[in-house]
Short mmCIF file of C-alpha atoms in Angstrom, two decimals:
data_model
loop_
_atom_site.label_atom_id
_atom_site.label_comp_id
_atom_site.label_asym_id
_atom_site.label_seq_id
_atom_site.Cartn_x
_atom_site.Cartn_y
_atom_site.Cartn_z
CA UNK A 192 0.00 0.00 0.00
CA UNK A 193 1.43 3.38 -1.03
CA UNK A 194 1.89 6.33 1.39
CA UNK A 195 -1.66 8.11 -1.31
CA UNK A 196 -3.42 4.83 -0.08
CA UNK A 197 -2.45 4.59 4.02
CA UNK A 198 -3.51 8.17 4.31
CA UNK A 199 -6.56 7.96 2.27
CA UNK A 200 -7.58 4.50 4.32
CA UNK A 201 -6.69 6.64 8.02
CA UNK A 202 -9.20 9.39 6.79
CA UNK A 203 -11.40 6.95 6.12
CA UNK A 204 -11.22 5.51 9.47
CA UNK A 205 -11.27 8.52 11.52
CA UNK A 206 -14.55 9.75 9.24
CA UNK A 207 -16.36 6.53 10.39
CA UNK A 208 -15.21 6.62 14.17
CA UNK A 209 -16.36 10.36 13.61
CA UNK A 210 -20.03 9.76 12.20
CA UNK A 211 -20.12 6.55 14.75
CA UNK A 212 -20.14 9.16 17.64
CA UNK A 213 -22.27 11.57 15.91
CA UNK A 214 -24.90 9.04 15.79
CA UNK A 215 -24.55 7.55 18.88
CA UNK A 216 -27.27 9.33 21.19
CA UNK A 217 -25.93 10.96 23.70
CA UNK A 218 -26.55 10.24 27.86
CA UNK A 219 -29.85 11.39 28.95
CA UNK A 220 -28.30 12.40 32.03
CA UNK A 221 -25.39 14.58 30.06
CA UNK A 222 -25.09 18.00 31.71
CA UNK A 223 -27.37 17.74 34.82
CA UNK A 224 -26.45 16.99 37.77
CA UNK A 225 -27.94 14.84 41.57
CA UNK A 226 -27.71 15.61 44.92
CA UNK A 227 -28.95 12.01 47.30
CA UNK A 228 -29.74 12.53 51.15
CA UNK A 229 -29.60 10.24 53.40
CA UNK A 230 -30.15 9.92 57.33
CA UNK A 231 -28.23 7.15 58.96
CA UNK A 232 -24.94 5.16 57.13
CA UNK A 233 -27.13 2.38 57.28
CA UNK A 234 -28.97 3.94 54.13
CA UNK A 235 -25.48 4.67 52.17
CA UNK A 236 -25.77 1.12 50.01
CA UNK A 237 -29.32 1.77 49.20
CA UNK A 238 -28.15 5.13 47.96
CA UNK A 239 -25.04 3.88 46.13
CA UNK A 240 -26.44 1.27 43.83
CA UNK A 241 -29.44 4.17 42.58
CA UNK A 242 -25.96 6.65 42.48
CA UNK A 243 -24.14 4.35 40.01
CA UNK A 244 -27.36 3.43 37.84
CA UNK A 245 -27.72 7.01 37.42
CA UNK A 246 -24.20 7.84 36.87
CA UNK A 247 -24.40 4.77 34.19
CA UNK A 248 -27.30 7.11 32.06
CA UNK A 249 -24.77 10.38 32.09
CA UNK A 250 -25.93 12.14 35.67
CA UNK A 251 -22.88 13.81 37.65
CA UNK A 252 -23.98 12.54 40.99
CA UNK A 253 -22.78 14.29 44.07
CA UNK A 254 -21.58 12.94 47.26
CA UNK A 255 -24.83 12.09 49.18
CA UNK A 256 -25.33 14.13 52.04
CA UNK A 257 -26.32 13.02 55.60
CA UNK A 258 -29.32 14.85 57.10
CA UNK A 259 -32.32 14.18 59.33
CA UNK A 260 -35.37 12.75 57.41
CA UNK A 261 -37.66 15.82 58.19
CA UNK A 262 -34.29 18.11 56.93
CA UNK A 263 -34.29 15.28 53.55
CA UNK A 264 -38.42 15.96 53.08
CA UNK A 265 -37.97 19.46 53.01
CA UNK A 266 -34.61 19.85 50.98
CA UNK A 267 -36.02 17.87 48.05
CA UNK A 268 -39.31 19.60 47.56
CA UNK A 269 -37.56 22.91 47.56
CA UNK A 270 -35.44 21.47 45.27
CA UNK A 271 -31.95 22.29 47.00
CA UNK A 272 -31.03 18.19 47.19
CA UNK A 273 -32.39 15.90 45.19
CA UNK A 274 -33.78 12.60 46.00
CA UNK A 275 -33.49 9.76 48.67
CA UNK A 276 -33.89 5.83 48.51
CA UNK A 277 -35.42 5.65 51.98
CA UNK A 278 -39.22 7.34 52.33
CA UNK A 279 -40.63 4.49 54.80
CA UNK A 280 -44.19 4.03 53.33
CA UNK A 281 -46.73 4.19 55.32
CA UNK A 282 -44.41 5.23 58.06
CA UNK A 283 -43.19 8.19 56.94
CA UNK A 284 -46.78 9.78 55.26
CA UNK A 285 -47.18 12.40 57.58
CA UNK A 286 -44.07 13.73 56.97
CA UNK A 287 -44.41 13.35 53.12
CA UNK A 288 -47.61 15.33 52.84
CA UNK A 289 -46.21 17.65 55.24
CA UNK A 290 -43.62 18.58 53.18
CA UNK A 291 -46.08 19.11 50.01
CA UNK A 292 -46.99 15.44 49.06
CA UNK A 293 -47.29 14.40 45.27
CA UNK A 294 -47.30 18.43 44.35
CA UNK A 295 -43.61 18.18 45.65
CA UNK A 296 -42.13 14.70 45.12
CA UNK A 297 -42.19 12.15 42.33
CA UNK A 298 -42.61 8.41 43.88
CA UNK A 299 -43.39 5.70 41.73
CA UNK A 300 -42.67 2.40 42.24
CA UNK A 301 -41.39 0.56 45.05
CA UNK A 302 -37.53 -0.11 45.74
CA UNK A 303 -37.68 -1.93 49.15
CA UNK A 304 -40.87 -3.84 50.52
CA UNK A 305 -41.29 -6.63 53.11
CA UNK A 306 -39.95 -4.00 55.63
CA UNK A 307 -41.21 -5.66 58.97
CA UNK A 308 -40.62 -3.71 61.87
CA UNK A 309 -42.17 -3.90 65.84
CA UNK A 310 -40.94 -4.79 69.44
CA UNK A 311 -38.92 -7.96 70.23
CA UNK A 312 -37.76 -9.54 73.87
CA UNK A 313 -35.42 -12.32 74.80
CA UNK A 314 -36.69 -15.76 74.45
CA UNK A 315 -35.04 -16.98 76.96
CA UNK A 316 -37.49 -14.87 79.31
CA UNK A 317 -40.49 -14.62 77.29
CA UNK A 318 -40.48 -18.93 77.16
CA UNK A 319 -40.08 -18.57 80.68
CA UNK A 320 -42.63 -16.05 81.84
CA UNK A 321 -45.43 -16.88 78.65
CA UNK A 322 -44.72 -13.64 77.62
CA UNK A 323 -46.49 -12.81 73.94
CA UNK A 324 -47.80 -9.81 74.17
CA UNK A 325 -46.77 -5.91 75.08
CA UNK A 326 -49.55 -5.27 76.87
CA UNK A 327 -48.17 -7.54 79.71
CA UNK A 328 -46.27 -5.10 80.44
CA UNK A 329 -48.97 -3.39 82.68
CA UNK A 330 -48.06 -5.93 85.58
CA UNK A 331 -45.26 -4.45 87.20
CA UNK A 332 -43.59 -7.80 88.02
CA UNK A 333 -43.10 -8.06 84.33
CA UNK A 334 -42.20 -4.76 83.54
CA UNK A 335 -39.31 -5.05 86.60
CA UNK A 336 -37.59 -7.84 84.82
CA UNK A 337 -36.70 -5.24 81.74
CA UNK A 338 -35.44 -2.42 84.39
CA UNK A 339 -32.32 -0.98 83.49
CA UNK A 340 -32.12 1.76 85.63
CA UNK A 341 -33.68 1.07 88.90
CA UNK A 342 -36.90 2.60 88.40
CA UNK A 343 -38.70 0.08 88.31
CA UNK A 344 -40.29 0.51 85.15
CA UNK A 345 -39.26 -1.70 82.10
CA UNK A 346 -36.81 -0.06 79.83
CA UNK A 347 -38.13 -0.13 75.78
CA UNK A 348 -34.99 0.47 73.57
CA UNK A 349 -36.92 2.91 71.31
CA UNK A 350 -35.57 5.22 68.37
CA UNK A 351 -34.40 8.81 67.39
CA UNK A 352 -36.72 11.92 68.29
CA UNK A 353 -37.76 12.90 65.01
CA UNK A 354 -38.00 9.58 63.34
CA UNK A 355 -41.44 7.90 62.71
CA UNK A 356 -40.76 5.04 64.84
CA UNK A 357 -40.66 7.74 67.84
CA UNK A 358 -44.02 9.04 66.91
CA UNK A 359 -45.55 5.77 66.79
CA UNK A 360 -43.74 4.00 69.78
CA UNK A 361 -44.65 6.50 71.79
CA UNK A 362 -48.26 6.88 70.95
CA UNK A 363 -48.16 3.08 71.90
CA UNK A 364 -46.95 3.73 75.75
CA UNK A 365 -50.30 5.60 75.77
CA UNK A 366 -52.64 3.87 74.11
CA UNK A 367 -51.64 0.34 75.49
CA UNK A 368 -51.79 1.54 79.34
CA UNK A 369 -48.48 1.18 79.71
CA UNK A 370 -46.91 5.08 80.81
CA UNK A 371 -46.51 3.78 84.73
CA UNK A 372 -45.13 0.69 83.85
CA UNK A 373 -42.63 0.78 81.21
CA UNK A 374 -40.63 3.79 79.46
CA UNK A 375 -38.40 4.45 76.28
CA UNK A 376 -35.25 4.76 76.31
CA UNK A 377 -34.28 7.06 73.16
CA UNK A 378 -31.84 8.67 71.78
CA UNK A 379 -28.99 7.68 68.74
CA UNK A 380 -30.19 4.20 67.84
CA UNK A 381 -27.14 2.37 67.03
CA UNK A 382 -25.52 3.41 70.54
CA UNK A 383 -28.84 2.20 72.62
CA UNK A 384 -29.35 -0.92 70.31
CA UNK A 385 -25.57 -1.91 71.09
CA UNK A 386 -26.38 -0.96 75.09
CA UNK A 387 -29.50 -3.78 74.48
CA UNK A 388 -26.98 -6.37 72.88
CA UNK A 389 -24.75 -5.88 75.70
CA UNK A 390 -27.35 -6.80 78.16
CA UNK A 391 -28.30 -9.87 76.50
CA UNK A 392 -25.38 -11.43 76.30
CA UNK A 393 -24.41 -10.63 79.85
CA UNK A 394 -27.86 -12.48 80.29
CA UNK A 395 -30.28 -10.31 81.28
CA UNK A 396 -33.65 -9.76 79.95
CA UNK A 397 -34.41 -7.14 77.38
CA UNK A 398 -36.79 -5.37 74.96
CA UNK A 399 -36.71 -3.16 72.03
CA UNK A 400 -37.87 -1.90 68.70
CA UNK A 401 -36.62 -2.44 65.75
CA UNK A 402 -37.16 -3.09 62.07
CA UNK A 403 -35.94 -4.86 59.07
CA UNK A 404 -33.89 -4.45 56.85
CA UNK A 405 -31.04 -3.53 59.47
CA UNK A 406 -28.36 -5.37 60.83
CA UNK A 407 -29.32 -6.05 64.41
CA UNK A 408 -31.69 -9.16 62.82
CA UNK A 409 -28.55 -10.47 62.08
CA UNK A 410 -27.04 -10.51 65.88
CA UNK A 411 -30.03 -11.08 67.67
CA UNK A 412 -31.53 -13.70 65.34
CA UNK A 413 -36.15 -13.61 65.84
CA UNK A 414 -36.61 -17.25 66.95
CA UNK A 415 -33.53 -18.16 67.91
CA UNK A 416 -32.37 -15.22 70.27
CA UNK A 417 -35.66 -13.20 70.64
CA UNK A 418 -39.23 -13.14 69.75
CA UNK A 419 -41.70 -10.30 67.95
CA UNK A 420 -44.35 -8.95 70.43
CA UNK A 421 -47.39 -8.79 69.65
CA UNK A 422 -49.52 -5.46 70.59
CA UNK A 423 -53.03 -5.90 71.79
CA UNK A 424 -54.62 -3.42 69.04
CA UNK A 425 -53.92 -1.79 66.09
CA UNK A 426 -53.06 1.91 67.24
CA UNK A 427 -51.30 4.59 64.52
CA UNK A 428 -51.00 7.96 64.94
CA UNK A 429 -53.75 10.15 62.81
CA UNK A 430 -54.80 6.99 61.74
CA UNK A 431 -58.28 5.25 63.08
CA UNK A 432 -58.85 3.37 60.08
CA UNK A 433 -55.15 1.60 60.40
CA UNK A 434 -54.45 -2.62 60.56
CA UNK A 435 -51.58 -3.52 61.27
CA UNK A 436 -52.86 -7.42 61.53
CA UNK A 437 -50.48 -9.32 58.81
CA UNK A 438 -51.68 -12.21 56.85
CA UNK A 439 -50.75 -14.97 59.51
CA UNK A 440 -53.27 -13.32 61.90
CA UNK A 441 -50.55 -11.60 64.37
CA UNK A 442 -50.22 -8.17 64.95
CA UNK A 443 -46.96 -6.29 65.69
CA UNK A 444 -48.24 -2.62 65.78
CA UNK A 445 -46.51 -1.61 63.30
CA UNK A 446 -47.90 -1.64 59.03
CA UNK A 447 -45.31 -3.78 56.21
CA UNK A 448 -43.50 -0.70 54.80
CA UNK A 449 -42.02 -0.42 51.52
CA UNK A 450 -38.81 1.68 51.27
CA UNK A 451 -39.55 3.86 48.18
CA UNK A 452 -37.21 6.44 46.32
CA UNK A 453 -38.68 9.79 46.51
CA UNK A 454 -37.26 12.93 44.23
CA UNK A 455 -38.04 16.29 43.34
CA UNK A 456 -41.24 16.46 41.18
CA UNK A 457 -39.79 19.09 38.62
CA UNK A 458 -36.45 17.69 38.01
CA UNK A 459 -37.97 14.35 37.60
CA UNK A 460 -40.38 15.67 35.16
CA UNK A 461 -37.12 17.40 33.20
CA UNK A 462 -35.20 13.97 33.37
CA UNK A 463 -37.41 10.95 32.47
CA UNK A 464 -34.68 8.52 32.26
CA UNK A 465 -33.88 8.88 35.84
CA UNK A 466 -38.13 8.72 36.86
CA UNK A 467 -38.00 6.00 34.57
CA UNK A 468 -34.82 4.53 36.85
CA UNK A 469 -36.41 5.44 40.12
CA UNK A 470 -39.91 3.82 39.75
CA UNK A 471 -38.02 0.49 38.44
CA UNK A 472 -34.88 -0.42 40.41
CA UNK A 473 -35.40 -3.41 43.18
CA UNK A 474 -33.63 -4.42 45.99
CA UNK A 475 -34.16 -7.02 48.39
CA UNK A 476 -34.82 -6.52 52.20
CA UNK A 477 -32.62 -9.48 52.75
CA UNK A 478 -29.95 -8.29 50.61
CA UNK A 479 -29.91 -4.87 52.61
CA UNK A 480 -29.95 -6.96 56.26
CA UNK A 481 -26.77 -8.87 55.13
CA UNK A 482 -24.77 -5.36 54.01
CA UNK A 483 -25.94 -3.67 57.14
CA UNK A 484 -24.35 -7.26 58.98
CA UNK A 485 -20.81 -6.33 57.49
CA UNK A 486 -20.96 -2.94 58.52
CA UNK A 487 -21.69 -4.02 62.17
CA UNK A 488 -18.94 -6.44 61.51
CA UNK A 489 -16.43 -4.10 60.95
CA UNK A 490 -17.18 -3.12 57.15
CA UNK A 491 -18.16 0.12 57.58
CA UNK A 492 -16.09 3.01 56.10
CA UNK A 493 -17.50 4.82 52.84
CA UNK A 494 -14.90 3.02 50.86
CA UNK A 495 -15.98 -0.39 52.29
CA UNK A 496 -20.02 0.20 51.81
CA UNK A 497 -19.38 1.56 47.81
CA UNK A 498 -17.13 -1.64 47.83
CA UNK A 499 -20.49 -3.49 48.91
CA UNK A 500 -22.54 -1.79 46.52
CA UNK A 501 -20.25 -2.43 43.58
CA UNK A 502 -19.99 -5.86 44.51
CA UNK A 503 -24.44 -6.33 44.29
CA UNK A 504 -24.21 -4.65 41.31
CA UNK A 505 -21.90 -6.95 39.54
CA UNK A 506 -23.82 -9.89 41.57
CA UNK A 507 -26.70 -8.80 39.87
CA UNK A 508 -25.43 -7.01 36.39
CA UNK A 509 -28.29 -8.42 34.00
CA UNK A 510 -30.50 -7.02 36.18
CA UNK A 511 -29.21 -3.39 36.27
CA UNK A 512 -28.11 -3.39 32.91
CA UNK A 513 -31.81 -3.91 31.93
CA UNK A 514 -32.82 -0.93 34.08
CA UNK A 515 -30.82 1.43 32.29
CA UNK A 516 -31.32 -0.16 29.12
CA UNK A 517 -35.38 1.24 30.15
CA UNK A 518 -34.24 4.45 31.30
CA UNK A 519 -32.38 5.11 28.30
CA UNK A 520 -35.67 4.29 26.26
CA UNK A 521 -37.67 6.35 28.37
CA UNK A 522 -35.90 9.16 27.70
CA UNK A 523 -36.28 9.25 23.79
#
């Protein structure tokens, strides 16, 4: 091949590559940029894997930002974050209508569901005193064997102030007759759930709330280690017309949430492909539980929890490559 020929043949070439990325489409996400929120780190793997689908379709996604859930709620209607993985519904309703409801937020679909959550006591204890239901609490000789702190009142590991868990735990003290017999001890979660684990294994009775997915199923294991409560009635905050009764006939007090990704109406209406992402991904409860499990085992710096995420995603890569596939079609 002459010299005329290898330079006519490299034009040709780079004229190809050159009309093979001018007909390529480009990102949907191209130009426009993300902000998650999140409230507690054990939320950050949720967030990741819906950061790197969105990332995958052309977004520049920021570093998600840790706030309170009420802080979250209001940031993304007023548009100055934009979305989170982790609206607890129905838990969290009040606080989503609060903060402007479907006007504000675009939720479709449902990311997370079988989310369980409710009050649990050592089995060791409730075998030996028959003990099935909260509302046995009201005799003090049962509330005595879960005092902590000399009162004798039995000591509830609750939740955060400001969560809906608080709201609801609370209204439960109340409504089940229990305010002279038992009280809630509440503050940062993961430091009063680890006080609770401490107690059990020195081998002394306890109760708490808690909820799924989250790591602490993982250390104190429902039917091996503890047992769910039941409540004596269905009572929710604002509302009457509430069951919590599941489909085996027990009731914990507490509704089957879904965790649900909830973003900013208007710049979900401006980016399809990302609504289209958002009301499609899945993730398992289970598959949460077991993350969460490494991070209480030690697993728990940012760079170890994208690790985890990266590592689901590849577990799962057919999967997520057909959600972007859709969000790239949605956004033609």
């Amino acid at each position: 091949m002459t010299l005329k020929h290898l330079s006519l043949a490299t034009s040709c070439g780079i004229a190809l590559a050159l009309s093979a990325q001018a007909t390529a489409a480009p990102l949907p996400g191209k130009g426009v940029s993300a902000q998650p929120v999140y409230t507690v780190q054990e939320e950050m793997f949720q967030t990741l894997i819906v950061d790197q689908a969105l990332k995958q379709l052309g977004y520049t996604v920021k570093k998600p930002k840790m706030v309170d859930y009420n802080v979250g709620y209001t940031s993304i209607a007023n548009g100055d974050t934009t979305f989170m993985t982790t609206n607890w519904d129905p838990l969290h309703n009040s606080k989503y209508e609060k903060a402007g409801g479907d006007k504000a937020f675009y939720r479709k679909g449902y990311y997370i569901t079988g989310a369980a959550q409710g009050y649990l006591i050592d089995k060791k204890t409730a075998d030996k005193y028959h003990i099935t239901n909260i509302s046995q609490l009201k005799d003090p000789k049962i509330a005595k064997l879960f005092d902590s702190d000399g009162d004798g009142k039995a000591d509830i590991t609750g939740c955060n102030p400001g969560w809906g868990c608080y709201n609801v735990t609370n209204y439960h003290l109340k409504k089940y007759g229990l305010t002279k017999t038992a009280e809630l001890k509440e503050g940062n979660y993961s430091a009063i759930i680890a006080d609770t684990i401490a107690r059990y294994r020195n081998g002394k009775p306890v109760i708490y709330y808690t909820w799924t997915p989250n790591w602490v199923g993982g250390v104190l294991v429902p039917g091996k280690d503890v047992v769910w409560l039941e409540v004596p009635f269905t009572a929710i905050p604002d509302d009457p017309k509430a069951d919590t009764t599941m489909s085996n006939g027990k009731n914990y007090g507490f509704n089957m949430n879904s965790e649900r990704i909830v973003a900013n109406k208007k710049w979900a209406q401006q980016n399809p492909a990302a609504a289209k992402l958002f009301s499609i991904m899945k993730l398992s409860v289970n598959d949460v539980s077991a993350e969460n499990l490494m991070m209480r085992k030690g697993e728990n710096s940012d760079e170890d929890i994208a690790a985890h995420a990266k590592a689901w995603i590849k577990a799962h890569q057919s999967q997520f490559d057909s959600w972007i596939k859709q969000a790239k079609a949605a956004a033609k």
